[in-house]
Amino acid sequence: MMDLAEYANFKLFLVSGNQHCFTDSDVFFTSTSAGVNDTSGVPIDKWVAKVINHEPAQSVCYGVFASATGGGSDGADFDFCDIRLAARLKDDEAKEEEEE
């Protein structure tokens, strides 16, 4: 993923927690970047609709920037964004602000 992040047309949507797949499940419509059935983040279905409709969509990650040193199987310590993605996420935010 890090290799792809250098390309301008690469976008990512990272969800907090241990749920792996969303598009084949009903939770696709009720989850956000903050997790399954958590309404405090960016809605997954709304973000995917932007991508499909060729609307501006920035990369999304929920949590503070930290080093990716692991995580528990319960998902309790997955509320962070890998610090290596910080530049990509900030670039997307800046581009979105320019377009507004």
PDB file of C-alpha atoms in Angstrom:
ATOM      1  CA  MET A   1       0.000   0.000   0.000  1.00  0.00           C
ATOM      2  CA  MET A   2       2.818   2.396   0.784  1.00  0.00           C
ATOM      3  CA  ASP A   3       4.170   2.090  -2.770  1.00  0.00           C
ATOM      4  CA  LEU A   4       0.780   2.959  -4.248  1.00  0.00           C
ATOM      5  CA  ALA A   5       0.257   5.924  -1.920  1.00  0.00           C
ATOM      6  CA  GLU A   6       2.690   8.003  -3.978  1.00  0.00           C
ATOM      7  CA  TYR A   7       0.264   8.128  -6.942  1.00  0.00           C
ATOM      8  CA  ALA A   8      -2.208  11.023  -7.103  1.00  0.00           C
ATOM      9  CA  ASN A   9      -5.132   8.807  -8.078  1.00  0.00           C
ATOM     10  CA  PHE A  10      -4.603   6.396  -5.166  1.00  0.00           C
ATOM     11  CA  LYS A  11      -7.124   6.792  -2.354  1.00  0.00           C
ATOM     12  CA  LEU A  12      -7.508   4.744   0.774  1.00  0.00           C
ATOM     13  CA  PHE A  13     -10.238   4.304   3.327  1.00  0.00           C
ATOM     14  CA  LEU A  14      -9.067   2.698   6.545  1.00  0.00           C
ATOM     15  CA  VAL A  15     -11.600   1.635   9.157  1.00  0.00           C
ATOM     16  CA  SER A  16     -10.876   1.376  12.854  1.00  0.00           C
ATOM     17  CA  GLY A  17     -11.414  -2.097  14.300  1.00  0.00           C
ATOM     18  CA  ASN A  18     -11.002  -5.682  13.251  1.00  0.00           C
ATOM     19  CA  GLN A  19     -13.761  -6.008  10.610  1.00  0.00           C
ATOM     20  CA  HIS A  20     -12.009  -6.953   7.378  1.00  0.00           C
ATOM     21  CA  CYS A  21     -14.603  -6.759   4.581  1.00  0.00           C
ATOM     22  CA  PHE A  22     -17.474  -4.310   4.354  1.00  0.00           C
ATOM     23  CA  THR A  23     -18.774  -4.311   0.785  1.00  0.00           C
ATOM     24  CA  ASP A  24     -20.264  -7.801   1.038  1.00  0.00           C
ATOM     25  CA  SER A  25     -22.073  -7.121   4.314  1.00  0.00           C
ATOM     26  CA  ASP A  26     -25.000  -5.073   5.621  1.00  0.00           C
ATOM     27  CA  VAL A  27     -22.551  -3.174   7.853  1.00  0.00           C
ATOM     28  CA  PHE A  28     -21.355  -1.413   4.677  1.00  0.00           C
ATOM     29  CA  PHE A  29     -24.361   0.908   5.064  1.00  0.00           C
ATOM     30  CA  THR A  30     -24.063   1.487   8.816  1.00  0.00           C
ATOM     31  CA  SER A  31     -20.319   1.810   9.401  1.00  0.00           C
ATOM     32  CA  THR A  32     -17.874   4.683   9.174  1.00  0.00           C
ATOM     33  CA  SER A  33     -14.131   5.155   9.357  1.00  0.00           C
ATOM     34  CA  ALA A  34     -14.585   4.974  13.152  1.00  0.00           C
ATOM     35  CA  GLY A  35     -15.800   1.361  12.937  1.00  0.00           C
ATOM     36  CA  VAL A  36     -18.729  -0.995  12.541  1.00  0.00           C
ATOM     37  CA  ASN A  37     -22.023   0.733  13.337  1.00  0.00           C
ATOM     38  CA  ASP A  38     -20.133   3.783  14.680  1.00  0.00           C
ATOM     39  CA  THR A  39     -21.545   7.046  13.326  1.00  0.00           C
ATOM     40  CA  SER A  40     -18.703   9.318  14.460  1.00  0.00           C
ATOM     41  CA  GLY A  41     -16.532   8.872  11.364  1.00  0.00           C
ATOM     42  CA  VAL A  42     -16.861   9.244   7.593  1.00  0.00           C
ATOM     43  CA  PRO A  43     -19.652   6.943   6.252  1.00  0.00           C
ATOM     44  CA  ILE A  44     -18.205   4.174   4.070  1.00  0.00           C
ATOM     45  CA  ASP A  45     -21.148   4.039   1.656  1.00  0.00           C
ATOM     46  CA  LYS A  46     -21.099   7.815   1.089  1.00  0.00           C
ATOM     47  CA  TRP A  47     -17.345   7.789   0.400  1.00  0.00           C
ATOM     48  CA  VAL A  48     -17.625   4.888  -2.069  1.00  0.00           C
ATOM     49  CA  ALA A  49     -20.481   6.702  -3.854  1.00  0.00           C
ATOM     50  CA  LYS A  50     -18.171   9.710  -4.372  1.00  0.00           C
ATOM     51  CA  VAL A  51     -15.491   7.482  -5.899  1.00  0.00           C
ATOM     52  CA  ILE A  52     -17.986   5.726  -8.169  1.00  0.00           C
ATOM     53  CA  ASN A  53     -19.429   9.068  -9.325  1.00  0.00           C
ATOM     54  CA  HIS A  54     -15.949  10.522  -9.984  1.00  0.00           C
ATOM     55  CA  GLU A  55     -16.438  13.171  -7.305  1.00  0.00           C
ATOM     56  CA  PRO A  56     -13.504  14.405  -5.232  1.00  0.00           C
ATOM     57  CA  ALA A  57     -12.817  11.978  -2.385  1.00  0.00           C
ATOM     58  CA  GLN A  58      -9.932  12.249   0.013  1.00  0.00           C
ATOM     59  CA  SER A  59      -8.176   9.379   1.714  1.00  0.00           C
ATOM     60  CA  VAL A  60      -9.655   8.582   5.114  1.00  0.00           C
ATOM     61  CA  CYS A  61      -8.188   7.154   8.296  1.00  0.00           C
ATOM     62  CA  TYR A  62      -9.662   7.340  11.798  1.00  0.00           C
ATOM     63  CA  GLY A  63      -7.487   8.080  14.812  1.00  0.00           C
ATOM     64  CA  VAL A  64      -4.240   9.761  15.698  1.00  0.00           C
ATOM     65  CA  PHE A  65      -1.021   9.249  13.754  1.00  0.00           C
ATOM     66  CA  ALA A  66       1.181   6.609  15.350  1.00  0.00           C
ATOM     67  CA  SER A  67       3.678   3.936  14.453  1.00  0.00           C
ATOM     68  CA  ALA A  68       2.086   0.693  13.262  1.00  0.00           C
ATOM     69  CA  THR A  69       3.533  -1.557  15.942  1.00  0.00           C
ATOM     70  CA  GLY A  70       0.684  -4.054  16.075  1.00  0.00           C
ATOM     71  CA  GLY A  71      -2.800  -4.406  17.381  1.00  0.00           C
ATOM     72  CA  GLY A  72      -4.896  -6.733  19.437  1.00  0.00           C
ATOM     73  CA  SER A  73      -7.324  -9.235  18.004  1.00  0.00           C
ATOM     74  CA  ASP A  74     -10.189  -7.416  19.725  1.00  0.00           C
ATOM     75  CA  GLY A  75      -9.536  -4.266  17.681  1.00  0.00           C
ATOM     76  CA  ALA A  76      -9.210  -2.164  20.831  1.00  0.00           C
ATOM     77  CA  ASP A  77      -5.918  -0.605  19.804  1.00  0.00           C
ATOM     78  CA  PHE A  78      -6.580  -0.073  16.104  1.00  0.00           C
ATOM     79  CA  ASP A  79      -7.688   3.551  16.591  1.00  0.00           C
ATOM     80  CA  PHE A  80      -4.662   5.062  14.903  1.00  0.00           C
ATOM     81  CA  CYS A  81      -3.426   5.971  11.446  1.00  0.00           C
ATOM     82  CA  ASP A  82      -0.033   4.675  10.371  1.00  0.00           C
ATOM     83  CA  ILE A  83       2.352   7.638  10.541  1.00  0.00           C
ATOM     84  CA  ARG A  84       3.764   6.578   7.154  1.00  0.00           C
ATOM     85  CA  LEU A  85       0.423   7.581   5.583  1.00  0.00           C
ATOM     86  CA  ALA A  86       0.367  11.044   7.175  1.00  0.00           C
ATOM     87  CA  ALA A  87       1.765  12.869   4.144  1.00  0.00           C
ATOM     88  CA  ARG A  88      -0.754  11.201   1.795  1.00  0.00           C
ATOM     89  CA  LEU A  89      -3.712  12.066   4.019  1.00  0.00           C
ATOM     90  CA  LYS A  90      -2.559  15.661   4.455  1.00  0.00           C
ATOM     91  CA  ASP A  91      -2.033  16.043   0.672  1.00  0.00           C
ATOM     92  CA  ASP A  92      -5.612  14.866   0.062  1.00  0.00           C
ATOM     93  CA  GLU A  93      -6.966  17.305   2.662  1.00  0.00           C
ATOM     94  CA  ALA A  94      -5.080  20.217   1.069  1.00  0.00           C
ATOM     95  CA  LYS A  95      -6.352  19.321  -2.414  1.00  0.00           C
ATOM     96  CA  GLU A  96      -9.935  19.119  -1.157  1.00  0.00           C
ATOM     97  CA  GLU A  97      -9.632  22.580   0.417  1.00  0.00           C
ATOM     98  CA  GLU A  98      -8.325  23.982  -2.888  1.00  0.00           C
ATOM     99  CA  GLU A  99     -11.326  22.557  -4.755  1.00  0.00           C
ATOM    100  CA  GLU A 100     -13.866  24.164  -2.407  1.00  0.00           C
TER     101      GLU A 100
END
